[in-house]
PDB file of C-alpha atoms in Angstrom:
ATOM      1  CA  MET A   1     376.188 -11.290 -59.755  1.00 46.00           C
ATOM      2  CA  LYS A   2     378.667  -9.833 -60.976  1.00 45.00           C
ATOM      3  CA  ASN A   3     377.559  -9.730 -64.631  1.00 46.00           C
ATOM      4  CA  PHE A   4     374.264  -8.199 -62.690  1.00 38.00           C
ATOM      5  CA  LEU A   5     375.889  -5.702 -60.700  1.00 34.00           C
ATOM      6  CA  TYR A   6     377.810  -4.713 -64.151  1.00 38.00           C
ATOM      7  CA  SER A   7     375.118  -4.484 -65.842  1.00 39.00           C
ATOM      8  CA  THR A   8     373.221  -2.419 -62.747  1.00 34.00           C
ATOM      9  CA  ALA A   9     375.845  -0.477 -62.253  1.00 34.00           C
ATOM     10  CA  PHE A  10     376.003   0.271 -66.923  1.00 34.00           C
ATOM     11  CA  LEU A  11     373.066   1.290 -66.926  1.00 31.00           C
ATOM     12  CA  ALA A  12     372.852   3.315 -64.264  1.00 31.00           C
ATOM     13  CA  LEU A  13     375.415   5.944 -65.882  1.00 28.00           C
ATOM     14  CA  LEU A  14     373.427   5.563 -69.597  1.00 29.00           C
ATOM     15  CA  ALA A  15     370.605   7.045 -67.148  1.00 30.00           C
ATOM     16  CA  CYS A  16     372.441   9.481 -65.311  1.00 31.00           C
ATOM     17  CA  SER A  17     374.098  10.935 -68.350  1.00 31.00           C
ATOM     18  CA  GLY A  18     370.622  11.712 -70.298  1.00 34.00           C
ATOM     19  CA  PRO A  19     370.817  13.305 -74.526  1.00 36.00           C
ATOM     20  CA  THR A  20     373.789  14.486 -75.221  1.00 35.00           C
ATOM     21  CA  GLU A  21     372.542  16.468 -78.431  1.00 37.00           C
ATOM     22  CA  THR A  22     372.751  20.158 -79.104  1.00 37.00           C
ATOM     23  CA  GLY A  23     369.613  22.939 -77.979  1.00 38.00           C
ATOM     24  CA  SER A  24     368.394  20.109 -76.745  1.00 37.00           C
ATOM     25  CA  ASP A  25     366.970  22.895 -73.194  1.00 39.00           C
ATOM     26  CA  ASN A  26     366.054  25.452 -76.678  1.00 39.00           C
ATOM     27  CA  THR A  27     369.060  27.762 -75.125  1.00 37.00           C
ATOM     28  CA  LYS A  28     371.692  27.992 -77.619  1.00 40.00           C
ATOM     29  CA  GLU A  29     375.547  28.515 -75.847  1.00 43.00           C
ATOM     30  CA  SER A  30     375.446  32.573 -77.607  1.00 44.00           C
ATOM     31  CA  ASP A  31     373.033  33.226 -75.363  1.00 50.00           C
ATOM     32  CA  GLN A  32     374.073  32.462 -72.647  1.00 52.00           C
ATOM     33  CA  GLN A  33     374.915  35.548 -70.765  1.00 53.00           C
ATOM     34  CA  ILE A  34     378.775  34.179 -68.331  1.00 52.00           C
ATOM     35  CA  ILE A  35     378.317  36.457 -65.036  1.00 58.00           C
ATOM     36  CA  THR A  36     380.538  37.459 -63.392  1.00 66.00           C
ATOM     37  CA  PRO A  37     381.097  38.088 -59.620  1.00 86.00           C
ATOM     38  CA  TYR A  38     381.278  41.494 -59.347  1.00 89.00           C
ATOM     39  CA  GLN A  39     384.361  42.702 -56.397  1.00 90.00           C
ATOM     40  CA  ILE A  40     385.320  45.367 -54.214  1.00 91.00           C
ATOM     41  CA  SER A  41     389.828  47.494 -55.183  1.00 92.00           C
ATOM     42  CA  PHE A  42     391.270  50.397 -52.940  1.00 93.00           C
ATOM     43  CA  GLU A  43     393.502  52.687 -54.677  1.00 92.00           C
ATOM     44  CA  LYS A  44     394.523  54.452 -51.558  1.00 93.00           C
ATOM     45  CA  PHE A  45     396.120  58.235 -52.447  1.00 92.00           C
ATOM     46  CA  THR A  46     398.083  60.038 -50.959  1.00 92.00           C
ATOM     47  CA  GLN A  47     399.805  63.547 -50.551  1.00 92.00           C
ATOM     48  CA  LYS A  48     401.705  66.042 -47.764  1.00 92.00           C
ATOM     49  CA  GLU A  49     403.101  69.604 -47.424  1.00 90.00           C
ATOM     50  CA  GLU A  50     406.447  70.119 -49.471  1.00 88.00           C
ATOM     51  CA  GLY A  51     409.572  69.879 -47.092  1.00 86.00           C
ATOM     52  CA  CYS A  52     407.824  68.459 -43.898  1.00 86.00           C
ATOM     53  CA  PRO A  53     410.529  66.466 -42.325  1.00 82.00           C
ATOM     54  CA  GLY A  54     408.515  63.665 -40.014  1.00 81.00           C
ATOM     55  CA  GLU A  55     404.928  62.038 -39.476  1.00 82.00           C
ATOM     56  CA  ASP A  56     403.251  65.570 -38.123  1.00 87.00           C
ATOM     57  CA  CYS A  57     402.157  67.117 -41.024  1.00 91.00           C
ATOM     58  CA  THR A  58     400.202  68.706 -42.622  1.00 94.00           C
ATOM     59  CA  LYS A  59     398.332  65.150 -45.158  1.00 94.00           C
ATOM     60  CA  VAL A  60     395.752  64.352 -47.737  1.00 94.00           C
ATOM     61  CA  TYR A  61     394.560  60.337 -47.541  1.00 94.00           C
ATOM     62  CA  ILE A  62     392.556  59.286 -49.015  1.00 93.00           C
ATOM     63  CA  GLU A  63     390.844  55.611 -49.900  1.00 94.00           C
ATOM     64  CA  ILE A  64     389.220  54.736 -52.997  1.00 92.00           C
ATOM     65  CA  VAL A  65     386.215  52.003 -53.158  1.00 94.00           C
ATOM     66  CA  SER A  66     386.271  50.888 -56.830  1.00 93.00           C
ATOM     67  CA  LEU A  67     383.881  48.281 -58.111  1.00 92.00           C
ATOM     68  CA  THR A  68     384.913  45.777 -60.348  1.00 90.00           C
ATOM     69  CA  ALA A  69     383.714  42.669 -62.441  1.00 86.00           C
ATOM     70  CA  GLY A  70     379.997  42.354 -63.357  1.00 86.00           C
ATOM     71  CA  ASP A  71     378.529  44.457 -65.865  1.00 89.00           C
ATOM     72  CA  SER A  72     380.919  46.628 -66.913  1.00 91.00           C
ATOM     73  CA  ALA A  73     377.969  49.430 -67.042  1.00 93.00           C
ATOM     74  CA  VAL A  74     377.184  49.112 -63.837  1.00 93.00           C
ATOM     75  CA  CYS A  75     380.710  48.876 -61.951  1.00 93.00           C
ATOM     76  CA  ALA A  76     380.270  52.829 -63.577  1.00 95.00           C
ATOM     77  CA  LYS A  77     378.041  54.255 -63.028  1.00 96.00           C
ATOM     78  CA  VAL A  78     378.402  53.239 -59.192  1.00 95.00           C
ATOM     79  CA  ASN A  79     382.085  54.194 -59.235  1.00 94.00           C
ATOM     80  CA  GLN A  80     381.258  57.924 -61.156  1.00 93.00           C
ATOM     81  CA  SER A  81     378.086  57.880 -58.544  1.00 94.00           C
ATOM     82  CA  VAL A  82     381.562  57.000 -55.659  1.00 93.00           C
ATOM     83  CA  ILE A  83     384.352  59.098 -56.836  1.00 91.00           C
ATOM     84  CA  THR A  84     381.834  62.457 -56.232  1.00 90.00           C
ATOM     85  CA  GLU A  85     381.302  61.937 -53.356  1.00 91.00           C
ATOM     86  CA  TYR A  86     384.960  61.742 -52.481  1.00 90.00           C
ATOM     87  CA  HIS A  87     385.276  65.177 -54.382  1.00 89.00           C
ATOM     88  CA  GLU A  88     382.452  66.763 -52.272  1.00 89.00           C
ATOM     89  CA  MET A  89     383.959  65.582 -49.270  1.00 90.00           C
ATOM     90  CA  VAL A  90     387.528  67.731 -50.410  1.00 89.00           C
ATOM     91  CA  ARG A  91     385.736  70.279 -52.319  1.00 86.00           C
ATOM     92  CA  SER A  92     383.633  71.121 -48.925  1.00 87.00           C
ATOM     93  CA  ARG A  93     387.138  71.564 -46.523  1.00 87.00           C
ATOM     94  CA  LEU A  94     388.756  73.915 -48.790  1.00 85.00           C
ATOM     95  CA  SER A  95     387.733  77.570 -48.657  1.00 78.00           C
ATOM     96  CA  GLU A  96     387.734  78.422 -52.799  1.00 78.00           C
ATOM     97  CA  SER A  97     385.399  76.556 -55.040  1.00 77.00           C
ATOM     98  CA  ILE A  98     387.422  74.626 -57.611  1.00 78.00           C
ATOM     99  CA  ASN A  99     385.738  72.600 -60.897  1.00 78.00           C
ATOM    100  CA  SER A 100     388.194  70.241 -60.805  1.00 74.00           C
ATOM    101  CA  ASN A 101     387.220  66.597 -60.373  1.00 71.00           C
ATOM    102  CA  SER A 102     391.305  65.526 -60.085  1.00 82.00           C
ATOM    103  CA  VAL A 103     391.880  63.573 -56.414  1.00 86.00           C
ATOM    104  CA  GLU A 104     395.310  65.046 -56.894  1.00 88.00           C
ATOM    105  CA  VAL A 105     394.352  68.556 -57.821  1.00 89.00           C
ATOM    106  CA  LEU A 106     391.897  68.829 -54.361  1.00 88.00           C
ATOM    107  CA  ALA A 107     394.324  67.374 -52.255  1.00 90.00           C
ATOM    108  CA  ARG A 108     396.663  69.806 -53.651  1.00 91.00           C
ATOM    109  CA  LYS A 109     394.503  72.666 -53.140  1.00 90.00           C
ATOM    110  CA  PHE A 110     393.292  71.409 -49.628  1.00 91.00           C
ATOM    111  CA  LEU A 111     397.747  71.463 -48.599  1.00 93.00           C
ATOM    112  CA  GLU A 112     397.430  74.701 -50.567  1.00 91.00           C
ATOM    113  CA  GLY A 113     394.661  76.382 -47.764  1.00 91.00           C
ATOM    114  CA  TYR A 114     397.625  75.064 -44.918  1.00 92.00           C
ATOM    115  CA  GLU A 115     399.469  76.970 -46.583  1.00 92.00           C
ATOM    116  CA  LEU A 116     397.234  79.619 -46.680  1.00 91.00           C
ATOM    117  CA  PHE A 117     396.601  79.387 -43.511  1.00 92.00           C
ATOM    118  CA  LYS A 118     399.853  79.686 -41.984  1.00 91.00           C
ATOM    119  CA  ALA A 119     401.377  82.644 -43.287  1.00 93.00           C
ATOM    120  CA  GLU A 120     398.300  84.222 -41.592  1.00 94.00           C
ATOM    121  CA  PHE A 121     399.298  82.485 -38.384  1.00 93.00           C
ATOM    122  CA  PRO A 122     402.729  81.682 -38.276  1.00 93.00           C
ATOM    123  CA  ASP A 123     402.715  80.782 -35.042  1.00 93.00           C
ATOM    124  CA  ASP A 124     399.763  78.643 -34.841  1.00 91.00           C
ATOM    125  CA  PRO A 125     401.621  74.628 -34.317  1.00 89.00           C
ATOM    126  CA  SER A 126     399.130  72.671 -35.525  1.00 90.00           C
ATOM    127  CA  THR A 127     398.685  70.748 -38.949  1.00 92.00           C
ATOM    128  CA  TRP A 128     395.906  69.931 -40.870  1.00 94.00           C
ATOM    129  CA  TYR A 129     394.558  66.941 -42.051  1.00 94.00           C
ATOM    130  CA  LEU A 130     391.751  65.436 -44.244  1.00 95.00           C
ATOM    131  CA  GLU A 131     391.664  61.118 -43.884  1.00 96.00           C
ATOM    132  CA  ILE A 132     389.001  59.375 -46.510  1.00 95.00           C
ATOM    133  CA  SER A 133     388.901  55.798 -45.133  1.00 94.00           C
ATOM    134  CA  ALA A 134     385.937  53.130 -47.601  1.00 92.00           C
ATOM    135  CA  LYS A 135     387.744  49.464 -45.624  1.00 86.00           C
ATOM    136  CA  GLU A 136     384.003  49.012 -44.444  1.00 84.00           C
ATOM    137  CA  SER A 137     382.395  49.196 -47.373  1.00 88.00           C
ATOM    138  CA  SER A 138     380.898  45.942 -48.646  1.00 88.00           C
ATOM    139  CA  LEU A 139     378.422  43.441 -51.311  1.00 89.00           C
ATOM    140  CA  LEU A 140     375.744  41.854 -49.558  1.00 85.00           C
ATOM    141  CA  GLY A 141     375.231  39.457 -51.584  1.00 82.00           C
ATOM    142  CA  ASP A 142     375.388  39.603 -55.600  1.00 82.00           C
ATOM    143  CA  SER A 143     372.614  42.666 -55.974  1.00 86.00           C
ATOM    144  CA  VAL A 144     373.654  45.104 -53.042  1.00 90.00           C
ATOM    145  CA  TYR A 145     376.910  47.353 -53.314  1.00 92.00           C
ATOM    146  CA  CYS A 146     377.354  49.368 -50.015  1.00 92.00           C
ATOM    147  CA  VAL A 147     379.866  51.706 -49.615  1.00 94.00           C
ATOM    148  CA  ASN A 148     380.818  53.543 -46.317  1.00 94.00           C
ATOM    149  CA  LEU A 149     382.822  56.377 -47.012  1.00 94.00           C
ATOM    150  CA  SER A 150     384.379  57.508 -43.908  1.00 95.00           C
ATOM    151  CA  VAL A 151     385.834  60.242 -42.707  1.00 95.00           C
ATOM    152  CA  GLU A 152     388.027  62.626 -41.080  1.00 96.00           C
ATOM    153  CA  ASP A 153     389.555  65.793 -41.133  1.00 94.00           C
ATOM    154  CA  TYR A 154     391.258  68.296 -38.902  1.00 94.00           C
ATOM    155  CA  LEU A 155     391.687  72.013 -39.826  1.00 91.00           C
ATOM    156  CA  GLY A 156     392.627  73.569 -37.080  1.00 86.00           C
ATOM    157  CA  GLY A 157     390.735  74.609 -33.524  1.00 85.00           C
ATOM    158  CA  ALA A 158     389.414  72.501 -30.151  1.00 87.00           C
ATOM    159  CA  HIS A 159     389.023  69.340 -32.353  1.00 91.00           C
ATOM    160  CA  GLY A 160     388.527  67.242 -35.686  1.00 92.00           C
ATOM    161  CA  ASN A 161     385.518  65.962 -37.262  1.00 93.00           C
ATOM    162  CA  ARG A 162     384.799  63.309 -37.995  1.00 94.00           C
ATOM    163  CA  GLY A 163     381.328  61.420 -39.976  1.00 93.00           C
ATOM    164  CA  ASN A 164     380.710  58.805 -42.400  1.00 93.00           C
ATOM    165  CA  THR A 165     379.116  58.541 -44.924  1.00 93.00           C
ATOM    166  CA  LEU A 166     376.370  55.857 -46.769  1.00 92.00           C
ATOM    167  CA  LEU A 167     376.324  54.711 -50.025  1.00 93.00           C
ATOM    168  CA  THR A 168     373.822  52.106 -50.894  1.00 93.00           C
ATOM    169  CA  TYR A 169     373.003  50.816 -55.056  1.00 94.00           C
ATOM    170  CA  SER A 170     371.564  48.252 -56.672  1.00 92.00           C
ATOM    171  CA  LEU A 171     373.765  46.011 -58.086  1.00 92.00           C
ATOM    172  CA  ALA A 172     370.853  45.026 -61.137  1.00 90.00           C
ATOM    173  CA  ASN A 173     370.952  48.794 -62.521  1.00 92.00           C
ATOM    174  CA  GLY A 174     373.495  50.646 -60.761  1.00 93.00           C
ATOM    175  CA  GLU A 175     371.078  53.254 -59.323  1.00 93.00           C
ATOM    176  CA  LEU A 176     371.354  55.340 -55.757  1.00 93.00           C
ATOM    177  CA  LEU A 177     368.997  52.920 -53.145  1.00 91.00           C
ATOM    178  CA  ASP A 178     366.716  55.613 -51.139  1.00 87.00           C
ATOM    179  CA  LEU A 179     366.487  53.667 -48.109  1.00 79.00           C
ATOM    180  CA  HIS A 180     363.777  55.627 -46.582  1.00 78.00           C
ATOM    181  CA  GLU A 181     361.178  53.977 -49.598  1.00 72.00           C
ATOM    182  CA  ILE A 182     362.516  51.047 -48.939  1.00 71.00           C
ATOM    183  CA  TYR A 183     362.089  50.675 -45.500  1.00 72.00           C
ATOM    184  CA  ALA A 184     359.467  53.517 -45.428  1.00 69.00           C
ATOM    185  CA  ASP A 185     356.948  50.944 -43.799  1.00 66.00           C
ATOM    186  CA  LEU A 186     359.415  50.486 -41.104  1.00 66.00           C
ATOM    187  CA  ILE A 187     360.428  54.366 -40.150  1.00 64.00           C
ATOM    188  CA  THR A 188     356.420  55.428 -40.509  1.00 61.00           C
TER     189      THR A 188
END
């Protein structure tokens, strides 16, 4: 009986191992593409007015989200599109047009705008702020990347402003998806 069990186990082992001939499945090792899953990383940027001793200072806080790993061409295309959106968000709050694409330069211009405001209205006790957060951004499976840029600012007045910009990208090609086109049947 023991010999029968050993023989059966040996035959089962041989049957499961299958052929070991290289290239028998018509795929060469060099043709196989290793796909690394996409990941999201965050970089935080903060700049505040010079000479302000406390926490109640004019400041810029930007949380920059980046798509990493995965297809490098897709990452580059998506990240360039997202950083352009960050730049436009800051530029729209400046009193003058500026062509810089540097977050640092744009943040400094925002702070300079506050300094000009304070020079004109020295008795105004308010401080300004601009905060852009991307913490709600996410990967939806391995095909879609959603960026949620939440912006909040205060530039004087009765209240601040708050809003979201949603960007949805295909991870197949890095293209910005138009959700109106995707869900056209549901809208009509």
